[in-house]
mmCIF file of C-alpha atoms in Angstrom:
data_model
loop_
_atom_site.group_PDB
_atom_site.id
_atom_site.type_symbol
_atom_site.label_atom_id
_atom_site.label_comp_id
_atom_site.label_asym_id
_atom_site.label_seq_id
_atom_site.Cartn_x
_atom_site.Cartn_y
_atom_site.Cartn_z
ATOM 1 C CA UNK A 1 -123.109 45.884 -43.443
ATOM 2 C CA UNK A 2 -125.032 44.606 -46.464
ATOM 3 C CA UNK A 3 -122.102 42.446 -47.488
ATOM 4 C CA UNK A 4 -122.731 40.095 -44.531
ATOM 5 C CA UNK A 5 -126.094 38.960 -45.887
ATOM 6 C CA UNK A 6 -125.800 35.355 -47.123
ATOM 7 C CA UNK A 7 -126.127 35.014 -50.887
ATOM 8 C CA UNK A 8 -128.765 32.315 -50.438
ATOM 9 C CA UNK A 9 -131.030 34.884 -48.789
ATOM 10 C CA UNK A 10 -130.745 37.486 -51.554
ATOM 11 C CA UNK A 11 -133.911 37.808 -53.561
ATOM 12 C CA UNK A 12 -136.221 36.250 -51.026
ATOM 13 C CA UNK A 13 -139.429 37.978 -50.080
ATOM 14 C CA UNK A 14 -139.791 39.555 -46.652
ATOM 15 C CA UNK A 15 -141.803 36.656 -45.147
ATOM 16 C CA UNK A 16 -139.247 34.151 -46.489
ATOM 17 C CA UNK A 17 -136.389 36.169 -44.972
ATOM 18 C CA UNK A 18 -138.123 36.366 -41.621
ATOM 19 C CA UNK A 19 -138.783 32.622 -41.638
ATOM 20 C CA UNK A 20 -135.125 31.822 -42.374
ATOM 21 C CA UNK A 21 -133.923 34.275 -39.744
ATOM 22 C CA UNK A 22 -136.208 32.838 -37.112
ATOM 23 C CA UNK A 23 -135.183 29.281 -38.027
ATOM 24 C CA UNK A 24 -131.493 30.160 -37.769
ATOM 25 C CA UNK A 25 -132.076 31.959 -34.498
ATOM 26 C CA UNK A 26 -134.097 29.624 -32.206
ATOM 27 C CA UNK A 27 -135.227 31.229 -29.011
ATOM 28 C CA UNK A 28 -134.614 29.655 -25.632
ATOM 29 C CA UNK A 29 -137.251 28.078 -23.450
ATOM 30 C CA UNK A 30 -139.835 30.208 -21.674
ATOM 31 C CA UNK A 31 -138.002 30.916 -18.403
ATOM 32 C CA UNK A 32 -134.847 32.041 -20.176
ATOM 33 C CA UNK A 33 -136.393 33.917 -23.067
ATOM 34 C CA UNK A 34 -134.489 37.182 -23.059
ATOM 35 C CA UNK A 35 -135.179 38.193 -26.666
ATOM 36 C CA UNK A 36 -138.314 39.797 -28.019
ATOM 37 C CA UNK A 37 -139.982 38.305 -31.111
ATOM 38 C CA UNK A 38 -138.418 39.537 -34.313
ATOM 39 C CA UNK A 39 -140.186 42.590 -35.612
ATOM 40 C CA UNK A 40 -139.541 44.526 -38.779
ATOM 41 C CA UNK A 41 -138.698 48.211 -38.507
ATOM 42 C CA UNK A 42 -141.377 50.776 -38.982
ATOM 43 C CA UNK A 43 -139.885 51.544 -42.392
ATOM 44 C CA UNK A 44 -140.587 48.045 -43.634
ATOM 45 C CA UNK A 45 -144.102 48.036 -42.238
ATOM 46 C CA UNK A 46 -145.012 50.623 -44.845
ATOM 47 C CA UNK A 47 -144.284 48.142 -47.632
ATOM 48 C CA UNK A 48 -146.365 45.171 -48.667
ATOM 49 C CA UNK A 49 -144.289 42.113 -49.485
ATOM 50 C CA UNK A 50 -145.112 39.839 -52.373
ATOM 51 C CA UNK A 51 -144.495 36.062 -52.557
ATOM 52 C CA UNK A 52 -141.610 34.657 -54.559
ATOM 53 C CA UNK A 53 -142.593 33.673 -58.075
ATOM 54 C CA UNK A 54 -140.427 31.140 -59.923
ATOM 55 C CA UNK A 55 -137.342 32.086 -57.905
ATOM 56 C CA UNK A 56 -137.485 35.754 -58.953
ATOM 57 C CA UNK A 57 -138.430 38.779 -56.900
ATOM 58 C CA UNK A 58 -139.139 42.342 -57.807
ATOM 59 C CA UNK A 59 -136.609 45.045 -57.080
ATOM 60 C CA UNK A 60 -138.730 46.324 -54.226
ATOM 61 C CA UNK A 61 -138.971 42.884 -52.599
ATOM 62 C CA UNK A 62 -135.213 42.430 -53.054
ATOM 63 C CA UNK A 63 -134.604 45.730 -51.282
ATOM 64 C CA UNK A 64 -137.020 44.831 -48.492
ATOM 65 C CA UNK A 65 -135.314 41.508 -47.839
ATOM 66 C CA UNK A 66 -131.868 43.089 -47.754
ATOM 67 C CA UNK A 67 -132.986 45.852 -45.368
ATOM 68 C CA UNK A 68 -134.724 43.353 -43.145
ATOM 69 C CA UNK A 69 -131.726 41.015 -42.941
ATOM 70 C CA UNK A 70 -129.365 43.930 -42.407
ATOM 71 C CA UNK A 71 -131.542 45.033 -39.486
ATOM 72 C CA UNK A 72 -131.454 41.536 -37.950
ATOM 73 C CA UNK A 73 -127.683 41.207 -38.199
ATOM 74 C CA UNK A 74 -126.996 44.739 -37.009
ATOM 75 C CA UNK A 75 -129.126 44.150 -33.933
ATOM 76 C CA UNK A 76 -127.450 40.772 -33.388
ATOM 77 C CA UNK A 77 -130.701 39.094 -32.303
ATOM 78 C CA UNK A 78 -129.081 35.689 -32.578
ATOM 79 C CA UNK A 79 -126.139 36.819 -30.483
ATOM 80 C CA UNK A 80 -123.896 35.507 -33.201
ATOM 81 C CA UNK A 81 -120.930 37.400 -31.858
ATOM 82 C CA UNK A 82 -117.485 36.444 -33.105
ATOM 83 C CA UNK A 83 -118.691 33.508 -35.160
ATOM 84 C CA UNK A 84 -120.573 35.704 -37.668
ATOM 85 C CA UNK A 85 -119.406 39.283 -37.343
ATOM 86 C CA UNK A 86 -115.631 39.688 -36.955
ATOM 87 C CA UNK A 87 -114.658 41.905 -34.071
ATOM 88 C CA UNK A 88 -118.192 41.923 -32.696
ATOM 89 C CA UNK A 89 -118.584 40.827 -29.051
ATOM 90 C CA UNK A 90 -121.687 39.200 -27.629
ATOM 91 C CA UNK A 91 -123.821 41.875 -26.059
ATOM 92 C CA UNK A 92 -126.910 39.793 -25.291
ATOM 93 C CA UNK A 93 -125.964 36.174 -24.571
ATOM 94 C CA UNK A 94 -128.410 33.320 -24.904
ATOM 95 C CA UNK A 95 -128.401 29.745 -23.681
ATOM 96 C CA UNK A 96 -126.531 28.724 -26.826
ATOM 97 C CA UNK A 97 -123.728 31.236 -26.322
ATOM 98 C CA UNK A 98 -120.445 30.565 -24.545
ATOM 99 C CA UNK A 99 -117.981 32.882 -22.845
ATOM 100 C CA UNK A 100 -115.126 34.293 -24.841
ATOM 101 C CA UNK A 101 -112.006 32.120 -24.769
ATOM 102 C CA UNK A 102 -109.973 34.976 -23.273
ATOM 103 C CA UNK A 103 -112.561 35.232 -20.484
ATOM 104 C CA UNK A 104 -112.088 31.536 -19.782
ATOM 105 C CA UNK A 105 -108.356 31.960 -19.217
ATOM 106 C CA UNK A 106 -108.888 35.058 -17.109
ATOM 107 C CA UNK A 107 -111.413 33.150 -14.978
ATOM 108 C CA UNK A 108 -108.981 30.254 -14.752
ATOM 109 C CA UNK A 109 -106.114 32.373 -13.405
ATOM 110 C CA UNK A 110 -108.271 34.358 -10.998
ATOM 111 C CA UNK A 111 -110.629 31.636 -9.727
ATOM 112 C CA UNK A 112 -110.037 28.077 -10.932
ATOM 113 C CA UNK A 113 -106.295 27.896 -10.324
ATOM 114 C CA UNK A 114 -106.498 29.240 -6.718
ATOM 115 C CA UNK A 115 -109.324 26.780 -6.055
ATOM 116 C CA UNK A 116 -107.286 23.864 -7.369
ATOM 117 C CA UNK A 117 -104.159 24.942 -5.516
ATOM 118 C CA UNK A 118 -105.783 25.563 -2.129
ATOM 119 C CA UNK A 119 -107.815 22.329 -2.069
ATOM 120 C CA UNK A 120 -104.834 20.302 -3.308
ATOM 121 C CA UNK A 121 -102.558 21.708 -0.599
ATOM 122 C CA UNK A 122 -105.215 21.157 2.080
ATOM 123 C CA UNK A 123 -105.757 17.457 1.428
ATOM 124 C CA UNK A 124 -102.033 16.860 0.774
ATOM 125 C CA UNK A 125 -101.078 18.276 4.180
ATOM 126 C CA UNK A 126 -103.619 16.084 5.968
ATOM 127 C CA UNK A 127 -102.668 13.011 3.932
ATOM 128 C CA UNK A 128 -99.046 13.511 4.988
ATOM 129 C CA UNK A 129 -100.069 13.072 8.655
ATOM 130 C CA UNK A 130 -100.640 9.341 8.143
ATOM 131 C CA UNK A 131 -102.715 7.398 10.656
ATOM 132 C CA UNK A 132 -102.550 10.273 13.141
ATOM 133 C CA UNK A 133 -105.210 12.174 11.213
ATOM 134 C CA UNK A 134 -108.040 9.931 12.527
ATOM 135 C CA UNK A 135 -111.587 9.651 11.221
ATOM 136 C CA UNK A 136 -112.151 13.405 11.294
ATOM 137 C CA UNK A 137 -109.006 13.964 9.245
ATOM 138 C CA UNK A 138 -110.072 11.315 6.728
ATOM 139 C CA UNK A 139 -113.489 12.925 6.388
ATOM 140 C CA UNK A 140 -111.988 16.406 5.871
ATOM 141 C CA UNK A 141 -109.412 15.099 3.408
ATOM 142 C CA UNK A 142 -112.110 13.403 1.333
ATOM 143 C CA UNK A 143 -114.065 16.678 1.154
ATOM 144 C CA UNK A 144 -111.051 18.651 -0.098
ATOM 145 C CA UNK A 145 -110.124 15.906 -2.555
ATOM 146 C CA UNK A 146 -113.666 15.889 -3.955
ATOM 147 C CA UNK A 147 -113.641 19.678 -4.403
ATOM 148 C CA UNK A 148 -110.305 19.476 -6.195
ATOM 149 C CA UNK A 149 -111.538 16.729 -8.535
ATOM 150 C CA UNK A 150 -114.791 18.511 -9.398
ATOM 151 C CA UNK A 151 -113.016 21.807 -10.073
ATOM 152 C CA UNK A 152 -110.549 20.012 -12.337
ATOM 153 C CA UNK A 153 -113.417 18.402 -14.278
ATOM 154 C CA UNK A 154 -115.073 21.803 -14.755
ATOM 155 C CA UNK A 155 -111.798 23.280 -16.035
ATOM 156 C CA UNK A 156 -111.335 20.441 -18.542
ATOM 157 C CA UNK A 157 -114.921 20.689 -19.806
ATOM 158 C CA UNK A 158 -114.581 24.415 -20.433
ATOM 159 C CA UNK A 159 -111.061 24.098 -21.830
ATOM 160 C CA UNK A 160 -112.176 21.528 -24.399
ATOM 161 C CA UNK A 161 -115.288 23.606 -25.169
ATOM 162 C CA UNK A 162 -117.721 20.829 -24.304
ATOM 163 C CA UNK A 163 -120.529 22.817 -22.589
ATOM 164 C CA UNK A 164 -122.693 22.758 -25.722
ATOM 165 C CA UNK A 165 -122.809 18.950 -25.577
ATOM 166 C CA UNK A 166 -124.799 18.906 -22.332
ATOM 167 C CA UNK A 167 -128.621 18.765 -22.387
ATOM 168 C CA UNK A 168 -128.786 21.726 -19.977
ATOM 169 C CA UNK A 169 -127.172 25.134 -19.882
ATOM 170 C CA UNK A 170 -123.710 24.192 -18.618
ATOM 171 C CA UNK A 171 -122.711 27.460 -16.964
ATOM 172 C CA UNK A 172 -125.435 27.096 -14.335
ATOM 173 C CA UNK A 173 -123.631 24.004 -13.078
ATOM 174 C CA UNK A 174 -120.193 25.451 -12.154
ATOM 175 C CA UNK A 175 -121.807 28.400 -10.366
ATOM 176 C CA UNK A 176 -124.075 26.066 -8.382
ATOM 177 C CA UNK A 177 -121.144 23.798 -7.592
ATOM 178 C CA UNK A 178 -119.012 26.749 -6.466
ATOM 179 C CA UNK A 179 -121.788 27.796 -4.087
ATOM 180 C CA UNK A 180 -121.840 24.341 -2.504
ATOM 181 C CA UNK A 181 -118.036 24.143 -2.458
ATOM 182 C CA UNK A 182 -117.764 27.454 -0.591
ATOM 183 C CA UNK A 183 -120.165 26.215 2.093
ATOM 184 C CA UNK A 184 -118.550 22.768 2.311
ATOM 185 C CA UNK A 185 -115.001 24.101 2.638
ATOM 186 C CA UNK A 186 -116.102 26.621 5.269
ATOM 187 C CA UNK A 187 -117.941 24.014 7.351
ATOM 188 C CA UNK A 188 -115.021 21.589 7.011
ATOM 189 C CA UNK A 189 -112.598 24.243 8.240
ATOM 190 C CA UNK A 190 -114.756 24.947 11.299
ATOM 191 C CA UNK A 191 -115.405 21.304 12.142
ATOM 192 C CA UNK A 192 -111.790 20.218 11.635
ATOM 193 C CA UNK A 193 -110.359 23.018 13.770
ATOM 194 C CA UNK A 194 -112.879 22.660 16.626
ATOM 195 C CA UNK A 195 -112.965 18.878 16.920
ATOM 196 C CA UNK A 196 -109.354 18.032 16.072
ATOM 197 C CA UNK A 197 -106.790 20.792 15.609
ATOM 198 C CA UNK A 198 -107.230 22.432 19.000
ATOM 199 C CA UNK A 199 -106.385 19.183 20.814
ATOM 200 C CA UNK A 200 -103.172 18.477 18.917
ATOM 201 C CA UNK A 201 -99.862 18.881 20.713
ATOM 202 C CA UNK A 202 -97.466 21.513 19.414
ATOM 203 C CA UNK A 203 -95.331 20.046 16.680
ATOM 204 C CA UNK A 204 -95.202 19.282 12.946
ATOM 205 C CA UNK A 205 -98.622 17.546 12.938
ATOM 206 C CA UNK A 206 -100.311 20.547 14.505
ATOM 207 C CA UNK A 207 -98.601 22.892 12.045
ATOM 208 C CA UNK A 208 -99.796 20.800 9.094
ATOM 209 C CA UNK A 209 -103.346 20.706 10.456
ATOM 210 C CA UNK A 210 -103.400 24.485 10.961
ATOM 211 C CA UNK A 211 -102.018 25.069 7.469
ATOM 212 C CA UNK A 212 -104.632 22.711 5.981
ATOM 213 C CA UNK A 213 -107.386 24.618 7.797
ATOM 214 C CA UNK A 214 -106.025 27.924 6.485
ATOM 215 C CA UNK A 215 -105.951 26.699 2.887
ATOM 216 C CA UNK A 216 -109.478 25.349 3.306
ATOM 217 C CA UNK A 217 -110.621 28.819 4.384
ATOM 218 C CA UNK A 218 -108.853 30.319 1.368
ATOM 219 C CA UNK A 219 -110.642 27.844 -0.902
ATOM 220 C CA UNK A 220 -113.966 28.825 0.661
ATOM 221 C CA UNK A 221 -113.324 32.517 -0.027
ATOM 222 C CA UNK A 222 -112.257 31.876 -3.640
ATOM 223 C CA UNK A 223 -115.316 29.711 -4.289
ATOM 224 C CA UNK A 224 -117.518 32.467 -2.857
ATOM 225 C CA UNK A 225 -115.894 35.007 -5.187
ATOM 226 C CA UNK A 226 -116.468 32.536 -8.011
ATOM 227 C CA UNK A 227 -120.194 32.500 -7.251
ATOM 228 C CA UNK A 228 -120.425 36.284 -6.957
ATOM 229 C CA UNK A 229 -118.360 37.399 -9.948
ATOM 230 C CA UNK A 230 -117.765 34.674 -12.517
ATOM 231 C CA UNK A 231 -121.229 35.056 -14.118
ATOM 232 C CA UNK A 232 -120.551 38.709 -14.916
ATOM 233 C CA UNK A 233 -116.906 37.904 -15.651
ATOM 234 C CA UNK A 234 -118.033 35.546 -18.435
ATOM 235 C CA UNK A 235 -120.374 38.277 -19.720
ATOM 236 C CA UNK A 236 -123.478 36.146 -19.056
ATOM 237 C CA UNK A 237 -125.299 38.716 -16.923
ATOM 238 C CA UNK A 238 -128.336 38.779 -19.261
ATOM 239 C CA UNK A 239 -129.009 35.059 -18.717
ATOM 240 C CA UNK A 240 -130.903 34.092 -15.539
ATOM 241 C CA UNK A 241 -128.786 32.189 -13.033
ATOM 242 C CA UNK A 242 -130.891 30.227 -10.544
ATOM 243 C CA UNK A 243 -128.297 30.360 -7.760
ATOM 244 C CA UNK A 244 -128.251 34.172 -8.012
ATOM 245 C CA UNK A 245 -131.951 34.339 -7.101
ATOM 246 C CA UNK A 246 -133.486 34.250 -3.624
ATOM 247 C CA UNK A 247 -135.245 30.866 -4.054
ATOM 248 C CA UNK A 248 -132.088 29.419 -5.593
ATOM 249 C CA UNK A 249 -129.924 30.426 -2.638
ATOM 250 C CA UNK A 250 -132.539 29.125 -0.209
ATOM 251 C CA UNK A 251 -132.626 25.758 -1.984
ATOM 252 C CA UNK A 252 -128.839 25.533 -1.856
ATOM 253 C CA UNK A 253 -128.895 26.275 1.879
ATOM 254 C CA UNK A 254 -131.674 23.748 2.516
ATOM 255 C CA UNK A 255 -129.873 20.917 0.754
ATOM 256 C CA UNK A 256 -126.491 21.862 2.213
ATOM 257 C CA UNK A 257 -127.715 21.950 5.825
ATOM 258 C CA UNK A 258 -129.490 18.628 5.273
ATOM 259 C CA UNK A 259 -126.237 17.189 3.923
ATOM 260 C CA UNK A 260 -124.373 18.276 7.061
ATOM 261 C CA UNK A 261 -127.103 16.681 9.179
ATOM 262 C CA UNK A 262 -126.634 13.422 7.281
ATOM 263 C CA UNK A 263 -122.900 13.599 7.986
ATOM 264 C CA UNK A 264 -123.586 13.692 11.733
ATOM 265 C CA UNK A 265 -126.220 10.944 11.380
ATOM 266 C CA UNK A 266 -123.614 8.584 9.957
ATOM 267 C CA UNK A 267 -123.394 7.383 13.574
ATOM 268 C CA UNK A 268 -126.507 5.181 13.496
ATOM 269 C CA UNK A 269 -126.413 4.657 17.259
ATOM 270 C CA UNK A 270 -127.873 8.149 17.626
ATOM 271 C CA UNK A 271 -131.346 7.178 16.410
ATOM 272 C CA UNK A 272 -131.850 3.444 15.734
ATOM 273 C CA UNK A 273 -132.968 2.726 19.299
ATOM 274 C CA UNK A 274 -136.028 5.007 19.125
ATOM 275 C CA UNK A 275 -138.841 5.110 16.467
ATOM 276 C CA UNK A 276 -139.413 8.836 17.061
ATOM 277 C CA UNK A 277 -135.789 9.547 16.183
ATOM 278 C CA UNK A 278 -136.061 7.343 13.105
ATOM 279 C CA UNK A 279 -139.017 9.510 12.067
ATOM 280 C CA UNK A 280 -136.752 12.566 12.339
ATOM 281 C CA UNK A 281 -134.237 10.935 10.012
ATOM 282 C CA UNK A 282 -137.066 10.205 7.574
ATOM 283 C CA UNK A 283 -138.092 13.882 7.745
ATOM 284 C CA UNK A 284 -134.562 15.012 6.885
ATOM 285 C CA UNK A 285 -134.459 12.584 3.958
ATOM 286 C CA UNK A 286 -137.881 13.501 2.548
ATOM 287 C CA UNK A 287 -137.262 17.251 2.713
ATOM 288 C CA UNK A 288 -133.808 16.859 1.191
ATOM 289 C CA UNK A 289 -135.225 14.897 -1.752
ATOM 290 C CA UNK A 290 -137.975 17.466 -2.325
ATOM 291 C CA UNK A 291 -135.508 20.368 -2.290
ATOM 292 C CA UNK A 292 -133.082 18.493 -4.556
ATOM 293 C CA UNK A 293 -135.869 17.790 -7.067
ATOM 294 C CA UNK A 294 -136.744 21.491 -7.237
ATOM 295 C CA UNK A 295 -133.080 22.398 -7.679
ATOM 296 C CA UNK A 296 -132.617 19.870 -10.471
ATOM 297 C CA UNK A 297 -135.811 20.997 -12.223
ATOM 298 C CA UNK A 298 -134.474 24.531 -12.350
ATOM 299 C CA UNK A 299 -130.960 23.600 -13.409
ATOM 300 C CA UNK A 300 -132.369 21.265 -16.066
ATOM 301 C CA UNK A 301 -134.887 23.917 -17.198
ATOM 302 C CA UNK A 302 -137.847 21.585 -16.670
ATOM 303 C CA UNK A 303 -139.775 23.575 -14.065
ATOM 304 C CA UNK A 304 -142.316 24.886 -16.577
ATOM 305 C CA UNK A 305 -143.285 21.390 -17.702
ATOM 306 C CA UNK A 306 -145.132 20.681 -14.459
ATOM 307 C CA UNK A 307 -148.942 20.333 -14.638
ATOM 308 C CA UNK A 308 -149.337 23.119 -12.055
ATOM 309 C CA UNK A 309 -147.740 26.577 -11.856
ATOM 310 C CA UNK A 310 -144.229 26.319 -10.503
ATOM 311 C CA UNK A 311 -144.874 28.909 -7.793
ATOM 312 C CA UNK A 312 -147.799 26.872 -6.457
ATOM 313 C CA UNK A 313 -145.702 23.714 -6.593
ATOM 314 C CA UNK A 314 -142.942 25.437 -4.613
ATOM 315 C CA UNK A 315 -145.419 26.794 -2.088
ATOM 316 C CA UNK A 316 -146.904 23.350 -1.396
ATOM 317 C CA UNK A 317 -143.469 21.734 -1.015
ATOM 318 C CA UNK A 318 -142.258 24.520 1.297
ATOM 319 C CA UNK A 319 -145.348 24.230 3.477
ATOM 320 C CA UNK A 320 -144.965 20.447 3.707
ATOM 321 C CA UNK A 321 -141.267 20.778 4.578
ATOM 322 C CA UNK A 322 -141.981 23.350 7.296
ATOM 323 C CA UNK A 323 -144.554 21.078 8.932
ATOM 324 C CA UNK A 324 -142.209 18.094 8.789
ATOM 325 C CA UNK A 325 -139.280 20.059 10.223
ATOM 326 C CA UNK A 326 -141.442 21.351 13.072
ATOM 327 C CA UNK A 327 -142.127 17.766 14.086
ATOM 328 C CA UNK A 328 -138.419 16.933 13.908
ATOM 329 C CA UNK A 329 -137.480 20.022 15.924
ATOM 330 C CA UNK A 330 -139.830 18.899 18.683
ATOM 331 C CA UNK A 331 -139.017 15.181 18.695
ATOM 332 C CA UNK A 332 -135.220 15.204 18.253
ATOM 333 C CA UNK A 333 -134.286 17.326 21.314
ATOM 334 C CA UNK A 334 -137.053 15.731 23.360
ATOM 335 C CA UNK A 335 -135.829 12.173 22.884
ATOM 336 C CA UNK A 336 -132.125 13.040 22.860
ATOM 337 C CA UNK A 337 -131.875 15.326 25.900
ATOM 338 C CA UNK A 338 -134.855 14.439 28.091
ATOM 339 C CA UNK A 339 -133.827 12.032 30.817
ATOM 340 C CA UNK A 340 -137.414 10.810 31.205
ATOM 341 C CA UNK A 341 -137.437 9.584 27.608
ATOM 342 C CA UNK A 342 -134.017 7.978 27.733
ATOM 343 C CA UNK A 343 -132.038 11.030 26.657
ATOM 344 C CA UNK A 344 -128.842 12.498 28.109
ATOM 345 C CA UNK A 345 -129.260 16.109 29.245
ATOM 346 C CA UNK A 346 -125.615 16.668 30.266
ATOM 347 C CA UNK A 347 -122.489 16.271 28.181
ATOM 348 C CA UNK A 348 -120.375 13.368 29.543
ATOM 349 C CA UNK A 349 -116.699 13.818 30.289
ATOM 350 C CA UNK A 350 -115.504 10.312 29.457
ATOM 351 C CA UNK A 351 -114.966 8.290 26.296
ATOM 352 C CA UNK A 352 -114.905 10.330 23.087
ATOM 353 C CA UNK A 353 -116.304 13.357 24.895
ATOM 354 C CA UNK A 354 -113.283 14.010 27.121
ATOM 355 C CA UNK A 355 -111.419 17.253 26.519
ATOM 356 C CA UNK A 356 -108.404 15.792 24.778
ATOM 357 C CA UNK A 357 -107.409 14.416 21.411
ATOM 358 C CA UNK A 358 -109.764 11.683 20.207
ATOM 359 C CA UNK A 359 -110.146 10.260 16.729
ATOM 360 C CA UNK A 360 -113.950 10.069 16.880
ATOM 361 C CA UNK A 361 -116.412 12.906 17.418
ATOM 362 C CA UNK A 362 -118.325 13.003 20.697
ATOM 363 C CA UNK A 363 -121.784 11.416 20.265
ATOM 364 C CA UNK A 364 -123.411 14.019 22.522
ATOM 365 C CA UNK A 365 -121.929 16.797 20.390
ATOM 366 C CA UNK A 366 -123.374 15.132 17.313
ATOM 367 C CA UNK A 367 -126.837 15.075 18.895
ATOM 368 C CA UNK A 368 -126.548 18.755 19.764
ATOM 369 C CA UNK A 369 -125.299 19.639 16.281
ATOM 370 C CA UNK A 370 -128.274 17.880 14.644
ATOM 371 C CA UNK A 371 -130.691 19.740 16.938
ATOM 372 C CA UNK A 372 -129.132 23.125 16.111
ATOM 373 C CA UNK A 373 -129.016 22.406 12.366
ATOM 374 C CA UNK A 374 -132.667 21.303 12.457
ATOM 375 C CA UNK A 375 -133.623 24.707 13.860
ATOM 376 C CA UNK A 376 -131.455 26.478 11.276
ATOM 377 C CA UNK A 377 -132.971 24.584 8.370
ATOM 378 C CA UNK A 378 -136.475 25.212 9.698
ATOM 379 C CA UNK A 379 -135.775 28.954 9.549
ATOM 380 C CA UNK A 380 -134.559 28.594 5.954
ATOM 381 C CA UNK A 381 -137.703 26.684 4.995
ATOM 382 C CA UNK A 382 -139.880 29.321 6.677
ATOM 383 C CA UNK A 383 -138.136 32.015 4.623
ATOM 384 C CA UNK A 384 -138.733 29.924 1.499
ATOM 385 C CA UNK A 385 -142.413 29.530 2.425
ATOM 386 C CA UNK A 386 -142.838 33.269 2.979
ATOM 387 C CA UNK A 387 -141.193 34.039 -0.357
ATOM 388 C CA UNK A 388 -143.406 31.707 -2.381
ATOM 389 C CA UNK A 389 -146.543 32.720 -0.475
ATOM 390 C CA UNK A 390 -145.826 36.287 -1.524
ATOM 391 C CA UNK A 391 -145.150 35.220 -5.121
ATOM 392 C CA UNK A 392 -148.469 33.347 -5.321
ATOM 393 C CA UNK A 393 -150.401 36.138 -3.616
ATOM 394 C CA UNK A 394 -149.200 38.795 -6.070
ATOM 395 C CA UNK A 395 -149.457 36.409 -9.004
ATOM 396 C CA UNK A 396 -145.794 36.569 -10.115
ATOM 397 C CA UNK A 397 -142.962 34.077 -10.450
ATOM 398 C CA UNK A 398 -139.235 34.541 -10.143
#
């Protein structure tokens, strides 16, 4: 093992060797610091190093430096892996490490390729329906096309080994994206089948729509497997992944549910006639921005640069979001379904709400969907509030 010590390090005193080793092996930022500070073995602590004089060192200092550097490289504190020690595999990855190239191809065949294939087939089948697909079909097709494009970009970035060029740890991004993609494909499959497929007449168009829904469900399952397994598959299990934590999953759910609410609110006639309903839309927007900021701070590794402890910051934002969502949960159903306040308590049976094929979603169904999703997101925010209240009370952070 001594033959791997660089010649430039031979003859340096123990402090000089430690300084070079620490310079060549920068530790990650505080939240991702998985390595302990470099410490010399007990054997070396019995010796007393002497400074380098005129480029020469005593035999004892020479021996100390070689033992010390041998200990560093044998422990692989820098996680040098294949780049420094032939045949040696990373056993403790850091933010600077990347998955093995063989692991990339294995992940591609098991996860990326099925994701690309299923989303491509889904939007191709709907695109082949022409004008008969309607607005709902166009919306679903755009979702599948976006998932396909993003997955392809991720594959190209990893294939060309570009992750190290990003200012953040790249491998947090594809896992976070896969989590959103699984939820988006699942919700698209449900919405497309309920609001469109079931009203189609038996024939080639119905068969294409059913097949597209099936491939969308397959894509959702593969993306979910991507989230669950690809981190360990790439041998990055020693590096914290925000999406694999409880607050990370809650933030993904909060932003995702808010995004679905915004999709239903694309029909501005649902709320522009009433200031109370406009306040509800403002609540959804404010809470979405707050949750997105927290998510980006974690993915960009900037959460510890805040002037206050991150747990306290999260607790305050969660409390504010809960209070805002409570107001929206009261006002939205009240002004949408109360006849005294101009609402519509019963679902109409004419226009877009009749039980047959229409190319626009029923406005009353959209109002009901927003009300249900508001209650769901409130529960998620309450869970987030409870989590961070517990973290602050016990004085720990995740």
